[in-house]
Tab-separated table of C-alpha atoms and ligand atoms in Angstrom:
chain	number	residue	atom	x	y	z
A	1	MET	CA	-19.420	-81.538	-52.884
A	2	THR	CA	-16.728	-84.114	-53.648
A	3	LYS	CA	-18.109	-87.360	-54.945
A	4	THR	CA	-17.057	-90.464	-53.027
A	5	TYR	CA	-16.441	-94.124	-53.955
A	6	HIS	CA	-15.929	-97.404	-52.205
A	7	VAL	CA	-14.441	-100.550	-53.795
A	8	LYS	CA	-14.861	-103.937	-52.208
A	9	THR	CA	-12.419	-106.539	-53.588
A	10	TYR	CA	-13.078	-110.295	-53.652
A	11	GLY	CA	-10.754	-113.078	-54.920
A	12	CYS	CA	-7.220	-112.964	-56.112
A	13	GLN	CA	-4.326	-110.494	-56.122
A	14	MET	CA	-5.113	-109.558	-59.701
A	15	ASN	CA	-8.432	-108.233	-58.485
A	16	VAL	CA	-6.525	-106.205	-55.855
A	17	TYR	CA	-4.426	-104.692	-58.647
A	18	ASP	CA	-7.526	-103.959	-60.752
A	19	SER	CA	-9.328	-102.333	-57.817
A	20	GLU	CA	-6.331	-100.043	-57.247
A	21	ARG	CA	-6.433	-99.037	-60.913
A	22	MET	CA	-10.184	-98.346	-60.740
A	23	GLY	CA	-9.570	-96.171	-57.676
A	24	GLU	CA	-6.905	-94.160	-59.547
A	25	LEU	CA	-9.273	-93.662	-62.531
A	26	LEU	CA	-11.984	-92.402	-60.241
A	27	GLU	CA	-9.655	-90.131	-58.350
A	28	ALA	CA	-8.565	-88.626	-61.679
A	29	GLU	CA	-12.300	-87.863	-62.150
A	30	GLY	CA	-12.440	-86.079	-58.767
A	31	TYR	CA	-13.831	-88.904	-56.638
A	32	ALA	CA	-12.403	-89.517	-53.140
A	33	ALA	CA	-12.194	-92.955	-51.479
A	34	VAL	CA	-14.294	-93.766	-48.378
A	35	ASN	CA	-14.130	-96.843	-46.213
A	36	ALA	CA	-17.829	-97.547	-45.756
A	37	PRO	CA	-20.222	-98.294	-48.661
A	38	ASP	CA	-23.030	-96.217	-47.097
A	39	GLU	CA	-20.858	-93.118	-47.307
A	40	ALA	CA	-20.214	-93.585	-50.994
A	41	ASP	CA	-21.847	-92.129	-54.099
A	42	LEU	CA	-20.468	-95.057	-56.064
A	43	VAL	CA	-20.000	-98.578	-54.712
A	44	ILE	CA	-18.001	-101.053	-56.824
A	45	LEU	CA	-17.986	-104.747	-55.977
A	46	ASN	CA	-14.948	-106.222	-57.771
A	47	THR	CA	-15.971	-109.826	-57.826
A	48	CYS	CA	-14.556	-113.370	-58.058
A	49	HIS	CA	-16.105	-116.340	-59.853
A	50	ILE	CA	-13.554	-119.017	-59.007
A	51	ARG	CA	-15.720	-121.003	-56.618
A	52	GLU	CA	-19.460	-120.939	-55.948
A	53	LYS	CA	-19.114	-119.446	-52.470
A	54	ALA	CA	-17.181	-116.444	-53.782
A	55	ALA	CA	-19.699	-115.802	-56.554
A	56	GLU	CA	-22.819	-116.135	-54.335
A	57	LYS	CA	-21.383	-113.783	-51.698
A	58	VAL	CA	-21.703	-110.939	-54.187
A	59	TYR	CA	-25.480	-111.295	-54.311
A	60	SER	CA	-25.856	-111.333	-50.545
A	61	ASP	CA	-23.558	-108.276	-50.348
A	62	ILE	CA	-25.669	-106.416	-52.920
A	63	GLY	CA	-28.723	-107.242	-50.816
A	64	ARG	CA	-27.018	-105.864	-47.730
A	65	LEU	CA	-26.404	-102.480	-49.405
A	66	ARG	CA	-30.109	-101.861	-48.861
A	67	VAL	CA	-30.376	-99.673	-51.930
A	68	ALA	CA	-33.928	-99.209	-53.194
A	69	GLU	CA	-35.284	-97.303	-56.195
A	70	PRO	CA	-36.233	-94.497	-56.448
A	71	LYS	CA	-34.552	-93.389	-53.167
A	72	ARG	CA	-31.257	-95.213	-53.053
A	73	LEU	CA	-29.276	-96.045	-49.906
A	74	ALA	CA	-30.927	-95.757	-46.498
A	75	ASN	CA	-28.814	-92.654	-45.971
A	76	GLY	CA	-30.747	-90.835	-48.730
A	77	ARG	CA	-27.761	-90.652	-51.113
A	78	ASP	CA	-28.314	-91.435	-54.764
A	79	THR	CA	-25.701	-94.148	-54.665
A	80	LEU	CA	-24.745	-95.987	-57.830
A	81	VAL	CA	-23.811	-99.658	-57.604
A	82	ALA	CA	-21.410	-101.388	-59.985
A	83	VAL	CA	-20.567	-105.096	-60.249
A	84	ALA	CA	-17.107	-105.478	-61.754
A	85	GLY	CA	-14.665	-108.318	-62.199
A	86	CYS	CA	-15.125	-111.998	-62.902
A	87	VAL	CA	-18.766	-112.530	-61.816
A	88	ALA	CA	-19.675	-109.593	-64.012
A	89	GLN	CA	-17.840	-111.149	-66.973
A	90	ALA	CA	-19.356	-114.592	-66.378
A	91	GLU	CA	-22.946	-113.598	-65.589
A	92	GLY	CA	-23.420	-110.324	-67.429
A	93	ALA	CA	-27.065	-109.231	-67.743
A	94	GLU	CA	-28.148	-112.016	-65.391
A	95	ILE	CA	-26.912	-109.702	-62.592
A	96	PHE	CA	-29.424	-107.015	-63.637
A	97	ARG	CA	-32.123	-109.684	-63.649
A	98	ARG	CA	-31.248	-110.824	-60.163
A	99	SER	CA	-30.813	-107.339	-58.680
A	100	LYS	CA	-32.528	-104.091	-59.644
A	101	THR	CA	-30.015	-102.315	-57.383
A	102	VAL	CA	-27.169	-102.661	-59.864
A	103	ASN	CA	-26.448	-99.840	-62.328
A	104	MET	CA	-23.282	-101.038	-63.996
A	105	VAL	CA	-21.829	-104.386	-64.920
A	106	PHE	CA	-18.362	-104.554	-66.365
A	107	GLY	CA	-15.632	-107.191	-66.698
A	108	PRO	CA	-11.912	-107.296	-65.893
A	109	GLN	CA	-10.934	-106.035	-69.332
A	110	THR	CA	-13.184	-102.954	-69.624
A	111	TYR	CA	-12.779	-101.017	-66.399
A	112	HIS	CA	-10.741	-98.276	-68.124
A	113	ARG	CA	-14.059	-97.283	-69.688
A	114	LEU	CA	-15.526	-96.692	-66.238
A	115	PRO	CA	-15.570	-92.860	-66.538
A	116	ASP	CA	-17.633	-93.134	-69.753
A	117	MET	CA	-20.005	-95.699	-68.234
A	118	LEU	CA	-20.470	-93.452	-65.222
A	119	ALA	CA	-21.225	-90.420	-67.364
A	120	ASP	CA	-23.742	-92.538	-69.310
A	121	VAL	CA	-25.534	-93.709	-66.174
A	122	VAL	CA	-25.586	-90.271	-64.568
A	123	ALA	CA	-26.970	-88.666	-67.757
A	124	LYS	CA	-29.732	-91.298	-68.110
A	125	ARG	CA	-30.741	-90.932	-64.436
A	126	ALA	CA	-30.800	-87.129	-64.817
A	127	ARG	CA	-33.395	-87.650	-67.520
A	128	GLY	CA	-35.447	-89.845	-65.229
A	129	PHE	CA	-34.523	-93.226	-66.724
A	130	ALA	CA	-33.509	-96.252	-64.683
A	131	ALA	CA	-29.986	-96.731	-65.919
A	132	GLN	CA	-28.297	-100.096	-66.327
A	133	VAL	CA	-25.098	-100.123	-68.371
A	134	MET	CA	-23.119	-103.247	-69.239
A	135	ASP	CA	-19.659	-103.677	-70.813
A	136	THR	CA	-18.160	-107.208	-70.864
A	137	ASP	CA	-16.147	-106.867	-74.096
A	138	TYR	CA	-12.573	-107.995	-74.657
A	139	PRO	CA	-11.507	-104.720	-76.343
A	140	ALA	CA	-8.522	-104.547	-78.669
A	141	ASP	CA	-7.120	-101.516	-76.822
A	142	THR	CA	-6.201	-102.944	-73.514
A	143	LYS	CA	-6.891	-101.369	-70.127
A	144	PHE	CA	-3.144	-101.138	-69.600
A	145	ASP	CA	-2.972	-98.440	-72.233
A	146	HIS	CA	-5.383	-96.315	-70.224
A	147	LEU	CA	-4.173	-96.447	-66.672
A	148	ALA	CA	-4.341	-93.209	-64.721
A	149	LYS	CA	-1.224	-91.749	-63.088
A	150	GLY	CA	-0.781	-93.501	-59.729
A	151	ARG	CA	-0.953	-91.916	-56.323
A	152	GLN	CA	1.422	-92.012	-53.366
A	153	ALA	CA	1.832	-95.576	-52.097
A	154	THR	CA	0.146	-96.409	-48.843
A	155	SER	CA	2.132	-99.661	-48.452
A	156	PRO	CA	5.701	-100.661	-49.366
A	157	LEU	CA	4.201	-103.663	-51.192
A	158	ALA	CA	2.559	-103.523	-54.574
A	159	PHE	CA	1.188	-105.917	-57.174
A	160	LEU	CA	1.961	-105.411	-60.854
A	161	THR	CA	0.047	-107.393	-63.495
A	162	ILE	CA	2.486	-108.455	-66.228
A	163	GLN	CA	0.403	-111.147	-67.885
A	164	GLU	CA	-3.215	-111.901	-67.759
A	165	GLY	CA	-5.727	-114.461	-69.008
A	166	CYS	CA	-5.156	-118.151	-69.613
A	167	ASP	CA	-5.077	-120.484	-72.559
A	168	LYS	CA	-4.540	-123.699	-70.586
A	169	PHE	CA	-8.177	-124.607	-69.912
A	170	CYS	CA	-7.930	-126.777	-66.838
A	171	SER	CA	-11.280	-128.540	-66.778
A	172	PHE	CA	-12.344	-127.084	-63.426
A	173	CYS	CA	-11.430	-123.455	-63.976
A	174	VAL	CA	-13.397	-120.359	-64.997
A	175	VAL	CA	-10.368	-118.130	-65.555
A	176	PRO	CA	-10.057	-118.624	-69.371
A	177	TYR	CA	-13.705	-117.541	-69.617
A	178	THR	CA	-13.608	-114.606	-67.169
A	179	ARG	CA	-10.171	-113.117	-67.912
A	180	GLY	CA	-9.987	-114.203	-71.552
A	181	ALA	CA	-7.010	-115.311	-73.649
A	182	GLU	CA	-3.429	-114.997	-72.372
A	183	VAL	CA	-1.836	-111.592	-72.938
A	184	SER	CA	1.741	-110.599	-71.898
A	185	ARG	CA	2.436	-106.854	-71.494
A	186	PRO	CA	5.554	-105.303	-73.106
A	187	PRO	CA	8.583	-105.202	-70.787
A	188	GLU	CA	9.042	-101.441	-71.295
A	189	ALA	CA	5.514	-100.735	-69.986
A	190	ILE	CA	6.100	-102.988	-67.014
A	191	GLU	CA	9.441	-101.358	-66.179
A	192	ALA	CA	7.877	-97.877	-66.419
A	193	GLU	CA	5.087	-98.934	-64.053
A	194	ALA	CA	7.600	-100.508	-61.658
A	195	ARG	CA	9.778	-97.370	-61.662
A	196	ALA	CA	6.730	-95.246	-60.975
A	197	LEU	CA	5.739	-97.511	-58.038
A	198	VAL	CA	9.250	-97.321	-56.564
A	199	ALA	CA	9.256	-93.508	-56.964
A	200	ARG	CA	6.073	-93.486	-54.900
A	201	GLY	CA	7.576	-95.488	-52.051
A	202	VAL	CA	7.061	-99.126	-53.038
A	203	ARG	CA	9.898	-101.462	-52.006
A	204	GLU	CA	8.589	-104.881	-52.955
A	205	ILE	CA	6.774	-105.750	-56.156
A	206	THR	CA	4.902	-108.963	-56.844
A	207	LEU	CA	4.563	-109.656	-60.546
A	208	LEU	CA	1.175	-111.074	-61.330
A	209	GLY	CA	-0.096	-113.426	-63.972
A	210	GLN	CA	-2.383	-116.445	-64.171
A	211	ASN	CA	0.595	-118.302	-65.664
A	212	VAL	CA	3.213	-115.759	-64.734
A	213	ASN	CA	6.200	-117.977	-65.574
A	214	ALA	CA	4.925	-118.308	-69.113
A	215	TYR	CA	5.333	-114.529	-69.510
A	216	HIS	CA	6.565	-113.697	-73.029
A	217	GLY	CA	6.108	-109.957	-73.536
A	218	LYS	CA	7.494	-108.449	-76.758
A	219	ASP	CA	9.734	-105.401	-76.446
A	220	SER	CA	9.604	-102.495	-78.901
A	221	ALA	CA	12.244	-104.168	-81.101
A	222	GLY	CA	9.949	-107.234	-81.392
A	223	HIS	CA	12.083	-109.512	-79.227
A	224	GLU	CA	10.342	-111.803	-76.779
A	225	THR	CA	11.295	-111.453	-73.095
A	226	ASP	CA	10.814	-114.245	-70.652
A	227	ILE	CA	10.185	-113.792	-66.939
A	228	ALA	CA	13.850	-114.294	-66.041
A	229	ALA	CA	14.933	-111.484	-68.399
A	230	LEU	CA	12.150	-109.300	-67.044
A	231	ALA	CA	13.155	-109.948	-63.469
A	232	THR	CA	16.774	-109.089	-64.365
A	233	ARG	CA	15.625	-105.816	-65.919
A	234	LEU	CA	13.480	-104.916	-62.903
A	235	SER	CA	16.272	-105.862	-60.458
A	236	ALA	CA	18.271	-102.969	-61.802
A	237	ILE	CA	15.812	-100.442	-60.398
A	238	ASP	CA	17.407	-98.554	-57.515
A	239	GLY	CA	15.189	-98.464	-54.442
A	240	LEU	CA	13.347	-101.677	-55.367
A	241	LYS	CA	14.381	-104.146	-52.675
A	242	ARG	CA	12.356	-107.274	-53.361
A	243	LEU	CA	10.733	-108.973	-56.308
A	244	ARG	CA	8.201	-111.830	-56.253
A	245	TYR	CA	5.997	-113.470	-58.850
A	246	THR	CA	2.839	-115.531	-58.805
A	247	THR	CA	1.180	-117.840	-59.964
A	248	SER	CA	3.418	-120.284	-61.839
A	249	HIS	CA	2.507	-123.389	-63.823
A	250	PRO	CA	4.605	-126.544	-63.534
A	251	LEU	CA	4.852	-126.857	-67.320
A	252	ASP	CA	6.469	-123.442	-67.613
A	253	MET	CA	9.139	-123.809	-64.923
A	254	ASN	CA	12.020	-123.051	-67.289
A	255	ASP	CA	15.767	-123.165	-66.539
A	256	SER	CA	16.309	-119.453	-67.011
A	257	LEU	CA	13.845	-118.659	-64.211
A	258	ILE	CA	15.451	-121.240	-61.932
A	259	ALA	CA	18.905	-119.745	-62.699
A	260	ALA	CA	17.500	-116.230	-61.997
A	261	HIS	CA	16.811	-117.351	-58.424
A	262	ALA	CA	20.533	-117.957	-57.976
A	263	GLU	CA	21.638	-114.864	-59.827
A	264	LEU	CA	19.290	-112.115	-58.632
A	265	PRO	CA	19.535	-111.269	-54.900
A	266	LYS	CA	16.323	-109.264	-55.146
A	267	LEU	CA	14.317	-112.206	-56.422
A	268	MET	CA	12.889	-113.781	-53.271
A	269	PRO	CA	13.249	-117.555	-52.575
A	270	TYR	CA	9.557	-118.366	-52.731
A	271	LEU	CA	7.693	-120.333	-55.409
A	272	HIS	CA	3.956	-120.712	-55.647
A	273	LEU	CA	3.545	-123.716	-57.891
A	274	PRO	CA	0.009	-125.247	-57.783
A	275	VAL	CA	-0.329	-128.969	-58.522
A	276	GLN	CA	-4.019	-129.455	-57.661
A	277	SER	CA	-3.727	-133.252	-57.245
A	278	GLY	CA	-1.115	-135.979	-56.864
A	279	SER	CA	-3.075	-138.551	-58.908
A	280	ASP	CA	-2.178	-138.978	-62.573
A	281	THR	CA	-5.756	-140.036	-63.345
A	282	ILE	CA	-7.134	-136.899	-61.839
A	283	LEU	CA	-4.422	-134.678	-63.307
A	284	LYS	CA	-5.430	-136.026	-66.742
A	285	ALA	CA	-9.103	-135.433	-66.076
A	286	MET	CA	-8.206	-131.887	-64.970
A	287	ASN	CA	-6.415	-131.380	-68.289
A	288	ARG	CA	-3.310	-130.293	-66.408
A	289	ARG	CA	-0.989	-131.821	-69.004
A	290	HIS	CA	1.608	-132.936	-66.482
A	291	THR	CA	1.987	-135.960	-64.189
A	292	ALA	CA	2.803	-136.106	-60.499
A	293	VAL	CA	6.396	-137.119	-61.390
A	294	ASP	CA	6.692	-134.142	-63.774
A	295	TYR	CA	5.823	-131.894	-60.897
A	296	ILE	CA	8.252	-133.501	-58.471
A	297	ARG	CA	10.972	-133.257	-61.116
A	298	ALA	CA	10.255	-129.560	-61.574
A	299	ILE	CA	10.682	-128.817	-57.874
A	300	ASP	CA	13.787	-131.024	-57.687
A	301	ARG	CA	15.285	-128.855	-60.415
A	302	VAL	CA	14.404	-125.696	-58.505
A	303	ARG	CA	15.816	-127.068	-55.237
A	304	ALA	CA	19.054	-128.189	-56.955
A	305	THR	CA	19.723	-124.474	-57.576
A	306	CYS	CA	17.861	-122.937	-54.668
A	307	PRO	CA	17.796	-125.532	-51.859
A	308	ASN	CA	15.990	-123.365	-49.276
A	309	ILE	CA	13.215	-122.114	-51.550
A	310	ALA	CA	9.816	-121.911	-49.804
A	311	LEU	CA	7.437	-123.980	-51.848
A	312	SER	CA	3.735	-123.259	-51.851
A	313	GLY	CA	0.863	-124.893	-53.769
A	314	ASP	CA	-2.862	-125.063	-54.487
A	315	PHE	CA	-4.858	-128.249	-54.093
A	316	ILE	CA	-8.371	-129.285	-55.038
A	317	VAL	CA	-9.966	-132.185	-53.184
A	318	GLY	CA	-13.034	-134.027	-54.379
A	319	PHE	CA	-12.556	-133.386	-58.096
A	320	PRO	CA	-15.167	-135.509	-60.020
A	321	GLY	CA	-14.136	-139.149	-60.024
A	322	GLU	CA	-11.503	-138.722	-57.231
A	323	THR	CA	-11.263	-142.106	-55.369
A	324	ASP	CA	-9.651	-142.829	-51.973
A	325	LYS	CA	-6.626	-144.082	-53.890
A	326	ASP	CA	-6.356	-140.857	-55.948
A	327	PHE	CA	-6.570	-138.831	-52.752
A	328	ALA	CA	-3.876	-141.064	-51.129
A	329	ASP	CA	-1.690	-140.110	-54.122
A	330	THR	CA	-2.154	-136.432	-53.304
A	331	LEU	CA	-1.080	-137.070	-49.725
A	332	GLN	CA	1.889	-138.981	-51.071
A	333	LEU	CA	2.901	-136.093	-53.383
A	334	VAL	CA	2.596	-133.602	-50.508
A	335	THR	CA	4.841	-135.788	-48.357
A	336	GLN	CA	7.457	-135.830	-51.112
A	337	ALA	CA	7.207	-132.134	-52.048
A	338	ARG	CA	7.297	-130.538	-48.561
A	339	TYR	CA	5.310	-127.262	-48.547
A	340	ALA	CA	6.106	-124.073	-46.643
A	341	ALA	CA	2.584	-122.767	-47.410
A	342	ALA	CA	-0.496	-124.037	-49.248
A	343	TYR	CA	-4.043	-123.184	-50.309
A	344	THR	CA	-6.552	-126.020	-50.200
A	345	PHE	CA	-10.041	-126.093	-51.739
A	346	LYS	CA	-13.011	-128.417	-52.086
A	347	TYR	CA	-13.877	-128.828	-55.720
A	348	SER	CA	-16.719	-126.433	-56.638
A	349	PRO	CA	-18.521	-127.089	-59.975
A	350	ARG	CA	-18.479	-123.964	-62.104
A	351	PRO	CA	-21.046	-123.359	-64.829
A	352	GLY	CA	-19.576	-123.643	-68.334
A	353	THR	CA	-16.519	-125.684	-67.323
A	354	PRO	CA	-16.200	-129.327	-68.516
A	355	ALA	CA	-15.720	-130.889	-65.066
A	356	ALA	CA	-19.013	-129.414	-63.891
A	357	GLU	CA	-20.793	-131.685	-66.408
A	358	SER	CA	-19.286	-134.868	-65.010
A	359	ASP	CA	-21.685	-137.395	-63.453
A	360	LYS	CA	-18.987	-138.532	-61.029
A	361	GLN	CA	-19.361	-135.648	-58.528
A	362	VAL	CA	-17.905	-136.434	-55.095
A	363	PRO	CA	-20.252	-136.046	-52.071
A	364	GLU	CA	-19.680	-133.023	-49.822
A	365	ASP	CA	-18.926	-135.053	-46.681
A	366	ILE	CA	-16.122	-136.907	-48.486
A	367	LYS	CA	-14.706	-133.622	-49.774
A	368	ALA	CA	-14.797	-132.184	-46.223
A	369	ASP	CA	-13.069	-135.244	-44.793
A	370	ARG	CA	-10.305	-135.183	-47.404
A	371	LEU	CA	-9.837	-131.440	-46.949
A	372	ALA	CA	-9.294	-131.921	-43.211
A	373	GLN	CA	-6.779	-134.723	-43.782
A	374	LEU	CA	-4.837	-132.718	-46.353
A	375	GLN	CA	-4.790	-129.609	-44.170
A	376	ALA	CA	-3.540	-131.594	-41.147
A	377	LEU	CA	-0.571	-132.894	-43.196
A	378	LEU	CA	0.196	-129.479	-44.681
A	379	ASN	CA	-0.007	-127.812	-41.232
A	380	GLU	CA	2.696	-130.206	-39.999
A	381	GLN	CA	4.846	-129.234	-42.981
A	382	HIS	CA	4.356	-125.508	-42.434
A	383	LEU	CA	5.447	-125.920	-38.819
A	384	ALA	CA	8.426	-128.028	-39.988
A	385	PHE	CA	9.447	-125.198	-42.365
A	386	ASN	CA	9.044	-122.445	-39.716
A	387	THR	CA	10.513	-124.118	-36.625
A	388	PRO	CA	14.185	-124.265	-37.785
A	389	CYS	CA	14.043	-120.467	-38.285
A	390	VAL	CA	14.113	-120.029	-34.521
A	391	GLY	CA	17.567	-118.751	-33.555
A	392	THR	CA	18.384	-117.528	-37.055
A	393	VAL	CA	18.611	-113.869	-38.182
A	394	GLN	CA	16.239	-112.907	-41.003
A	395	PRO	CA	16.020	-109.681	-43.020
A	396	ILE	CA	12.466	-108.381	-42.573
A	397	LEU	CA	10.793	-105.802	-44.800
A	398	ILE	CA	8.618	-103.736	-42.465
A	399	GLU	CA	5.031	-103.486	-43.701
A	400	LYS	CA	3.161	-101.907	-40.824
A	401	PRO	CA	3.201	-101.177	-37.091
A	402	GLY	CA	2.226	-104.020	-34.777
A	403	LYS	CA	-0.498	-103.887	-32.141
A	404	LYS	CA	1.823	-102.782	-29.312
A	405	PRO	CA	4.256	-99.831	-29.209
A	406	GLN	CA	7.651	-100.581	-30.795
A	407	HIS	CA	6.181	-103.701	-32.445
A	408	TRP	CA	6.273	-104.101	-36.211
A	409	VAL	CA	4.969	-106.577	-38.774
A	410	GLY	CA	6.780	-107.654	-41.915
A	411	LYS	CA	7.918	-110.712	-43.880
A	412	THR	CA	11.016	-112.754	-44.387
A	413	PRO	CA	12.341	-113.512	-47.877
A	414	TYR	CA	10.370	-116.786	-47.563
A	415	LEU	CA	7.085	-114.833	-47.113
A	416	GLN	CA	6.784	-115.832	-43.488
A	417	LEU	CA	4.825	-113.276	-41.444
A	418	VAL	CA	6.916	-111.932	-38.521
A	419	SER	CA	5.835	-109.845	-35.579
A	420	PHE	CA	8.850	-108.302	-33.944
A	421	THR	CA	10.124	-105.575	-31.627
A	422	ALA	CA	12.318	-102.773	-32.804
A	423	PRO	CA	12.837	-99.129	-31.719
A	424	ASP	CA	12.266	-96.352	-34.284
A	425	HIS	CA	12.176	-97.979	-37.604
A	426	ALA	CA	10.255	-96.943	-40.668
A	427	ILE	CA	7.812	-98.779	-42.855
A	428	GLY	CA	9.676	-99.967	-45.953
A	429	ASP	CA	12.971	-100.499	-44.088
A	430	ILE	CA	14.636	-103.900	-44.108
A	431	VAL	CA	15.881	-104.840	-40.612
A	432	ASN	CA	17.697	-107.883	-39.285
A	433	VAL	CA	15.608	-109.753	-36.821
A	434	THR	CA	16.519	-112.647	-34.536
A	435	ILE	CA	13.661	-115.146	-34.667
A	436	THR	CA	12.545	-116.234	-31.214
A	437	ALA	CA	9.390	-118.288	-31.805
A	438	ALA	CA	7.582	-120.091	-34.641
A	439	SER	CA	4.079	-121.388	-35.240
A	440	LYS	CA	2.613	-122.866	-38.411
A	441	ASN	CA	1.463	-119.445	-39.708
A	442	SER	CA	3.924	-116.938	-38.350
A	443	LEU	CA	7.150	-116.060	-36.539
A	444	GLU	CA	8.169	-113.734	-33.720
A	445	GLY	CA	11.455	-111.976	-33.108
A	446	ASN	CA	13.499	-109.012	-31.988
A	447	ALA	CA	15.438	-106.662	-34.250
A	448	ILE	CA	19.209	-106.612	-33.828
A	449	LEU	CA	20.188	-103.182	-32.701
B	1	5AD	N1	-13.118	-125.548	-57.403
B	1	5AD	C1	-12.230	-125.471	-56.400
B	1	5AD	N2	-11.072	-124.825	-56.464
B	1	5AD	C2	-10.755	-124.186	-57.622
B	1	5AD	N3	-9.699	-123.524	-58.041
B	1	5AD	C3	-9.865	-123.098	-59.309
B	1	5AD	N4	-11.057	-123.510	-59.749
B	1	5AD	C4	-11.652	-124.210	-58.748
B	1	5AD	C5	-12.844	-124.909	-58.602
B	1	5AD	N5	-13.730	-125.001	-59.622
B	1	5AD	C6	-8.493	-123.323	-57.161
B	1	5AD	C7	-7.259	-123.911	-57.809
B	1	5AD	C8	-6.490	-122.736	-58.312
B	1	5AD	C9	-6.869	-121.683	-57.264
B	1	5AD	C10	-6.663	-120.305	-57.675
B	1	5AD	O1	-8.270	-121.949	-57.007
B	1	5AD	O2	-6.493	-124.615	-56.826
B	1	5AD	O3	-5.086	-122.929	-58.345
B	2	SF4	FE1	-11.374	-114.967	-58.926
B	2	SF4	FE2	-9.966	-116.092	-60.883
B	2	SF4	FE3	-11.204	-113.822	-61.347
B	2	SF4	FE4	-9.077	-113.861	-59.745
B	2	SF4	S1	-9.092	-114.371	-61.921
B	2	SF4	S2	-10.975	-112.813	-59.372
B	2	SF4	S3	-9.342	-115.896	-58.738
B	2	SF4	S4	-12.141	-115.791	-60.870
């Protein structure tokens, strides 16, 4: 009987990329994907450690699998359970202590060894041992050297990790500890992966990195390539229609990348540039190494070249020591910057990070109040970005059918979600759509026939 697997993905787009790669490795081993965990012989939870809520959800989800030794899932299958990703990296053997259900714990940099770990667990269990295998190394041979051949794309959109890990050590953030030091992949390997994706039906690629605009992969001749040169190289791929990249750091917003936005029609006019706070005191305490003015200058430079670019950001409210005045500075920065989209978070203390040790933690009710104020302002800005689109014609990359017949869903170059009507079109096509309505989160329209 064919073995089955189910991967549940938490957290960021890099985890989505990693989950896809795990799926491919398992399929190369003869496993087939299933949608429900209780139909699977192997359940992988690919976890996120960025905020406490994300990390704790994993334990409640493990509990809900209702797997008990010696008989495993309620369905009688001998289901194996793996915790992968950033919680696995951060908590390691603690996961085995908290849950006897878990058989494998492995981090974001070791999942290419999954087939070996599986064989190990299966062999131990066949001999009657309770098997718990852990691998949270940072191996010298990277997972990227061991990726399986991909499968036919199920969506015209794909993520491609070009750079991973982080050396910036913002004082709130677990990423340098969970993903490790910054590594940029060679441009040749990235191009080969991009070409393979396009050959399998992908039309839009989002290049991923924790500091993607600091990408500096070395080619086989030993020359460093920056993200602008990489985007130029990938733009030459026939059949690839759109390129995006995320997440950028304000300190690494270099002129060549800004120029690339003007020069490369395939590079979409969207920039995710987190700032976290508008207060210089807080930015310093966060170890961001830039001021509010540095940030505004960076986006002014981008807009001088690309006036319509859709700007998006990440914000943390209630960082330790944040006063009403600091928070007012954040609102002020938002007013100046004008965001088309944004992600807002209440500060969540993470074990092992410097800010978690601070004795100036902000009470939850103040965090909640600031979050609501910030979101209200940002929502106004999202609506202000979307409303002028009504009456314009936008090229939409079709992602999937809509809920009604002859309805489709796709995105504008500015990453706005659009639901629109069009007769017989295909997923992956780009169609011109007249926008007829706008809300803060999405647009509606009709394709031009
Ligand atoms: N608490 C709240 N938000 C956080 N982020 C990262 N670490 C924390 C934390 N400890 C947010 C930042 C980052 C995004 C991915 O998550 O805004 O840009
Ligand atoms: Fe979560 Fe960060 Fe890990 Fe992504 S890299 S899964 S956001 S902790």
